Backbone as a ProteinNet text record, in pm:
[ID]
protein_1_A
[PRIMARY]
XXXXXXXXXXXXXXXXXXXXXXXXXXXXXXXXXXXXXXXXXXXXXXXXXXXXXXXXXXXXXXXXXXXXXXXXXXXXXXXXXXXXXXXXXXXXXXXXXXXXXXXXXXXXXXXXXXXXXXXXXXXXXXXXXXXXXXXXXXXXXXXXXXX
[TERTIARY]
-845.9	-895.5	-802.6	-867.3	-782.6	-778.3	-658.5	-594.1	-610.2	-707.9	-707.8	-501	-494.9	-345.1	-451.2	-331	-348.5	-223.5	-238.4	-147.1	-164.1	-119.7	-102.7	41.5	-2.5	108.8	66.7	191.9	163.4	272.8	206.6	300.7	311.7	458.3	479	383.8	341.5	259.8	354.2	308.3	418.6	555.4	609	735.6	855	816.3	871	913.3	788	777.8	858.8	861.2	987.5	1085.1	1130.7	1269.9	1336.7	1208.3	1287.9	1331	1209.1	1216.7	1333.3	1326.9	1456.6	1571.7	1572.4	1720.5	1686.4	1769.4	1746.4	1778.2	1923.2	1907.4	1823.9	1729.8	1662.8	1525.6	1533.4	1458	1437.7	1551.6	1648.4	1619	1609.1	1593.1	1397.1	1333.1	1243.5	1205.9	1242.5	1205.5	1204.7	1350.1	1378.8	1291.7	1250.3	1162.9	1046.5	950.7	875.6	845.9	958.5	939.4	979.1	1063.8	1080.5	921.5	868.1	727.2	662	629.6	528	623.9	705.1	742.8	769	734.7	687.9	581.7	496.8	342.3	293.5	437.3	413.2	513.4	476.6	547.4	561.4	443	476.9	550.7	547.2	686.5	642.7	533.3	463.4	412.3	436.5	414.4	532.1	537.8	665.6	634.8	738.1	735.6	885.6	833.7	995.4	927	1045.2	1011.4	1038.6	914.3	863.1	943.9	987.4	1052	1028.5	1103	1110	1070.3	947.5	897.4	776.2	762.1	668.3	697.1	609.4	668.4	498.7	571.1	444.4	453.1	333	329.5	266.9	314.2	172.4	170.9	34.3	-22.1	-103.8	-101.5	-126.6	-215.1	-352.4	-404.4	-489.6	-525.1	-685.4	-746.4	-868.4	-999.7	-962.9	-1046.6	-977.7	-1093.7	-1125.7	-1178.1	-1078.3	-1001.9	-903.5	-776	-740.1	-657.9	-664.1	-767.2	-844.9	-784.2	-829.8	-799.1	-659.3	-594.8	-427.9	-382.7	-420.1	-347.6	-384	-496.5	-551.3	-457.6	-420.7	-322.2	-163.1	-137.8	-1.7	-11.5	-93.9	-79.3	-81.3	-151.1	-178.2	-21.4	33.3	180.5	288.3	218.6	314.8	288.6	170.6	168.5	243.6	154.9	236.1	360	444.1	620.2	644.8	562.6	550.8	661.9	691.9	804.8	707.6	850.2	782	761.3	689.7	660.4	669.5	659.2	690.4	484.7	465.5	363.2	247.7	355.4	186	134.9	187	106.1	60.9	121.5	100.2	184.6	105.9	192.7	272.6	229.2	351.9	330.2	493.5	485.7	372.9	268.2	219.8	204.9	103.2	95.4	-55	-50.8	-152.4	-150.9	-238.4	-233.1	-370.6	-314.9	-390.6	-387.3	-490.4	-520.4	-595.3	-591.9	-689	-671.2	-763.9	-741	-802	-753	-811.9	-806.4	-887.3	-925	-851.6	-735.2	-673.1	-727.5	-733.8	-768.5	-627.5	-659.8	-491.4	-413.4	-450.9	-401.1	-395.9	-442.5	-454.2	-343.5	-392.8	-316.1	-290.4	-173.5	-107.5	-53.7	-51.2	-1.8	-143.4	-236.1	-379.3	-442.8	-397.1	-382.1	-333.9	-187.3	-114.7	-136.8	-231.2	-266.7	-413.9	-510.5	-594.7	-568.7	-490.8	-391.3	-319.7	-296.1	-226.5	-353	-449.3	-592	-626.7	-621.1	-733.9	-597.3	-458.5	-347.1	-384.8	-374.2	-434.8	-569	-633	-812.6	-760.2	-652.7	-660.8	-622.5	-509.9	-396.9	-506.8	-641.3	-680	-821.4	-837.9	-938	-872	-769	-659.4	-597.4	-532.4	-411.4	-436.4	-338.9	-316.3	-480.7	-498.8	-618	-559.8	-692.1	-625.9	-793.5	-785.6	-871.5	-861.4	-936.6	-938.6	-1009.4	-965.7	-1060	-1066.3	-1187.3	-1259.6	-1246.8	-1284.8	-1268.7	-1400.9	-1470	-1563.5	-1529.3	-1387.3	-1370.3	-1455.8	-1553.2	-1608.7	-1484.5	-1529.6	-1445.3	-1482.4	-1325	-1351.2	-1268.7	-1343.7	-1278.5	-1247.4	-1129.1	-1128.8	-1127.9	-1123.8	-1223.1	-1325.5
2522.6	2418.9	2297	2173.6	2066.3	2022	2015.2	1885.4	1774.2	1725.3	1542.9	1467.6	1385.4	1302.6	1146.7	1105.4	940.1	851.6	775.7	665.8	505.8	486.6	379.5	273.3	149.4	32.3	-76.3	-63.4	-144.3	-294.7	-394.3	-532.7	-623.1	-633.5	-710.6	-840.2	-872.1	-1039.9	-1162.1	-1229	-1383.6	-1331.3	-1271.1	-1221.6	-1370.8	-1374.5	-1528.3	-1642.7	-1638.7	-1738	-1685.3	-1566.5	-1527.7	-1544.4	-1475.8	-1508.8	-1622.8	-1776.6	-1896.9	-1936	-1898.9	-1922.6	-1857.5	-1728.5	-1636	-1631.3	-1621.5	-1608.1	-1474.3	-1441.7	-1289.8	-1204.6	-1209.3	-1098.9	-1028	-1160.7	-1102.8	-1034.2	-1083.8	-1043.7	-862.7	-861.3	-734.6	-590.2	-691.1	-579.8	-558.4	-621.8	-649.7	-523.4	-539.6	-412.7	-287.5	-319.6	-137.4	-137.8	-185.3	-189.3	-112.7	-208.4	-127.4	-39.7	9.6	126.7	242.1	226.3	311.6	343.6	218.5	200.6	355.9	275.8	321.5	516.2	531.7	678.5	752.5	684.9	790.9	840.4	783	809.3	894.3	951	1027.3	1126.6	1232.8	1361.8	1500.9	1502	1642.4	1650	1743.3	1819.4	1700.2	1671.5	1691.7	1493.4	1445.3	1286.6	1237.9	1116.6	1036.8	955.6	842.9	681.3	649.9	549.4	460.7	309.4	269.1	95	86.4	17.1	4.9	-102.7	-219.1	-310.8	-432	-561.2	-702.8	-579	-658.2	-576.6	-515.4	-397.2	-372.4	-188	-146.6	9.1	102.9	182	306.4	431.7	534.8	596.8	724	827.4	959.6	1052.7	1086.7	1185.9	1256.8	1404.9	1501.9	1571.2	1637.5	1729.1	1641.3	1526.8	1512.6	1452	1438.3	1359.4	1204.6	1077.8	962.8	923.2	947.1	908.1	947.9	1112.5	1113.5	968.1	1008.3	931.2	760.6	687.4	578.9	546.8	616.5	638.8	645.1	718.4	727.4	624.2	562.6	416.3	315.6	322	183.7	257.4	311.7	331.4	272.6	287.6	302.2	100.4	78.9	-99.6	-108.3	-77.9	-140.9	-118.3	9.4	44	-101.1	-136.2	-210.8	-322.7	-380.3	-541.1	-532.6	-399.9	-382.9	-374.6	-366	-391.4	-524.4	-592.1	-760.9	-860.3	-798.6	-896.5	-1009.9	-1112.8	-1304.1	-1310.4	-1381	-1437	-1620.5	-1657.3	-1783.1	-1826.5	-1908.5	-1929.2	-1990.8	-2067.7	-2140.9	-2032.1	-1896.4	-1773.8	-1708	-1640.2	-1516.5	-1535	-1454.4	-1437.5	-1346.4	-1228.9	-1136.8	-1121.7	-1008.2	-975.6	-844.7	-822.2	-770	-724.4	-631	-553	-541.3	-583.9	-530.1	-409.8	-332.8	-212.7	-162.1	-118.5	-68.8	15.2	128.8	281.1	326.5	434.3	529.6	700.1	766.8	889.6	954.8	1070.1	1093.4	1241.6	1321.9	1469.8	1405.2	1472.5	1438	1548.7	1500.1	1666.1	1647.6	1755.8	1866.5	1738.6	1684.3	1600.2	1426.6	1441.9	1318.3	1168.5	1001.7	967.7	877.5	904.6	875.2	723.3	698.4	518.4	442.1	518	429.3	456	574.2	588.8	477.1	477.5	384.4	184.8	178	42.7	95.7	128.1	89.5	13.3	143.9	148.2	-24.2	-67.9	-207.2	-307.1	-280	-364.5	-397.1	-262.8	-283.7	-335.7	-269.3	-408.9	-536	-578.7	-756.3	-782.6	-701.7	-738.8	-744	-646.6	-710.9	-770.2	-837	-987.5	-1084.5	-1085.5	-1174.6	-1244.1	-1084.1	-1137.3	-1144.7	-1183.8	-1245.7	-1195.1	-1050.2	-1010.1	-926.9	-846.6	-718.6	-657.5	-608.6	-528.2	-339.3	-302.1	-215	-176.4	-168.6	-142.1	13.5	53.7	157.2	187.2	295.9	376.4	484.6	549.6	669.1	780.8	876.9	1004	931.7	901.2	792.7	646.5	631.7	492	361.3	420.5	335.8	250.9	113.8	52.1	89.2	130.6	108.4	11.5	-47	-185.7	-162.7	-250.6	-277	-386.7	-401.1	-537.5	-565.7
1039.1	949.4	955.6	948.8	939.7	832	777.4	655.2	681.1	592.4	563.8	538.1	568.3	626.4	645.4	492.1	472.7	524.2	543.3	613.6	539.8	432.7	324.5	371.4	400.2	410.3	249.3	223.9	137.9	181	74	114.9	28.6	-40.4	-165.9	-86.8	-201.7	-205.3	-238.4	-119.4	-139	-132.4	-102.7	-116.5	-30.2	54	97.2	-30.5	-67.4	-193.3	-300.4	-339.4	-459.5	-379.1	-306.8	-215.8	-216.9	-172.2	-178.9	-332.1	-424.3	-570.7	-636.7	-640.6	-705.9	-659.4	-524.4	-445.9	-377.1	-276.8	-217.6	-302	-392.4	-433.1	-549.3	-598.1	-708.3	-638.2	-480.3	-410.3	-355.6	-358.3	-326.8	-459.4	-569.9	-723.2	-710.8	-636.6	-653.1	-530.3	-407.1	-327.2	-425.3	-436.4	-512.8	-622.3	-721.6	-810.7	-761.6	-629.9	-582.3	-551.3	-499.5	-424.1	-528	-604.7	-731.6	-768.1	-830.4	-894.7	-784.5	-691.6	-597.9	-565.2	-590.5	-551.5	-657	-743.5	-919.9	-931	-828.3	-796.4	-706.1	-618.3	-513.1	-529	-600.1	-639.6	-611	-448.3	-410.7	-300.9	-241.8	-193.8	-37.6	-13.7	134.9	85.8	12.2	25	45.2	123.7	199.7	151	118.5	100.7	168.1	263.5	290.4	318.8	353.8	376.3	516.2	536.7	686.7	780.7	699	722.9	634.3	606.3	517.3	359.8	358.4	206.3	226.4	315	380.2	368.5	299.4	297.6	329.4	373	389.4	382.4	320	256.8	338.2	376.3	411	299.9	284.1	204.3	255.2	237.2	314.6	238.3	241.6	197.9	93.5	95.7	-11.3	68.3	11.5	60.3	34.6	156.6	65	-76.8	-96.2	-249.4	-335.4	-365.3	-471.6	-414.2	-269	-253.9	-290	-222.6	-262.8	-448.6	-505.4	-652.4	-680.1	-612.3	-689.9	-611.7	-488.7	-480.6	-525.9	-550.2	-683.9	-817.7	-836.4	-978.3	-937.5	-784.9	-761.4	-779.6	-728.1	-700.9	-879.3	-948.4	-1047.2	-1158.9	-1130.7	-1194.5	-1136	-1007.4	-955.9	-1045.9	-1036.2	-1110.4	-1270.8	-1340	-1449.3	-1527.3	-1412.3	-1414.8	-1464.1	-1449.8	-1474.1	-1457.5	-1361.8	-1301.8	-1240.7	-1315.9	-1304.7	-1131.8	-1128.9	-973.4	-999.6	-891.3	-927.9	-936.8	-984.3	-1085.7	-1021.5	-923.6	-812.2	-737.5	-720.1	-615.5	-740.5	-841.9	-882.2	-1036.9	-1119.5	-1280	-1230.5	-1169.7	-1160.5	-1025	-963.5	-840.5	-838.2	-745	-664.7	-506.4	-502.5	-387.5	-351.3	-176.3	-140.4	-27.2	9.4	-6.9	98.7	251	319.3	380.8	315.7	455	520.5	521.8	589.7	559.3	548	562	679.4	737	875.5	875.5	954.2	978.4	1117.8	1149.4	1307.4	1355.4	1480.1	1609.1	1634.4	1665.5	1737.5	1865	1900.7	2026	1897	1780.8	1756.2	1752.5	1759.9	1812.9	1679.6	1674.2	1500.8	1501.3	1608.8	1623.7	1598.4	1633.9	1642.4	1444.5	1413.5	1283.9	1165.7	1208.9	1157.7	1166.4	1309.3	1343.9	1200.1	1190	1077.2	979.1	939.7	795.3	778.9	849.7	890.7	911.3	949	963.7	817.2	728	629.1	550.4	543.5	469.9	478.9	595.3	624.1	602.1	629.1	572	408.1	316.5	181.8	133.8	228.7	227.7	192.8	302.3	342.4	219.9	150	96.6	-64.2	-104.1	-177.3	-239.1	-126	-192.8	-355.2	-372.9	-557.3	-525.9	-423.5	-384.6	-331	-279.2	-226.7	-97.2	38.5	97.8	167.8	171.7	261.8	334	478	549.2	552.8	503.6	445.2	590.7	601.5	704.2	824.9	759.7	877.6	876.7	911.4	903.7	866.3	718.6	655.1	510.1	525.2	447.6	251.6	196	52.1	9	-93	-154.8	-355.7	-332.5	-490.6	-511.3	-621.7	-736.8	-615.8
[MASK]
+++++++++++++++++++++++++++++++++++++++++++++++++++++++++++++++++++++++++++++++++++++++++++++++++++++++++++++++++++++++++++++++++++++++++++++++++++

């Protein structure tokens, strides 16, 4: 039997723009914030979170369908905005996250880089359609959307 395995990138929003606004290091309290946020949310033995690189972190989750999953990362983004840390005011009231995956039934040979490129598609597909979203791809790489 195969285990469903999600592959979630998430990506502080405007983060450039707080950086020049705050300074790095308030930039710096602001990663860890996140990723704190976002790994209170991921509590079993078999979910990973690290930071991918800049302010760019990603997540695997092992063993649900993506609809539950879909669901607990629309909670994880929304814990994030709720921290309500200031953003500077022409992007955003607060700092946010947008937020792109996939969940996948891998075959035994499956190719986990082509996995991880989705997961990074539907991130920028939710950059694009304006960012504190969360998109996903379902076990038939059909798209789910929030708001």
């Amino acid at each position: 039997m195969q285990v469903p395995f999600s592959i979630c990138m998430f990506d502080i929003d405007h983060f450039k723009i707080y950086n020049d606004t705050f300074g790095h290091p308030a930039g710096d309290k602001v990663i860890s914030a996140v990723a704190k946020a976002a790994a209170s949310h991921l509590k079993r033995t078999t979910d990973f979170l690290a930071r991918y690189g800049g302010e760019e972190f990603v997540a695997l989750i092992i063993g649900d369908r993506s609809d539950k999953i879909f669901g607990h990362v629309k909670k994880i983004r929304q814990a994030i905005e709720d921290l309500h840390i200031s953003h500077n005011p022409s992007v955003s009231e607060w700092v946010t996250v947008s937020i792109g995956g996939v969940t996948v039934i891998p075959p035994v040979d499956g190719n986990y880089a082509f996995f991880l490129q989705i997961a990074d598609t539907m991130l920028y597909d939710a950059k694009r359609q304006g960012r504190n979203r969360v998109i996903w791809a379902d076990e038939q790489l059909k798209q789910l959307y929030e708001k």
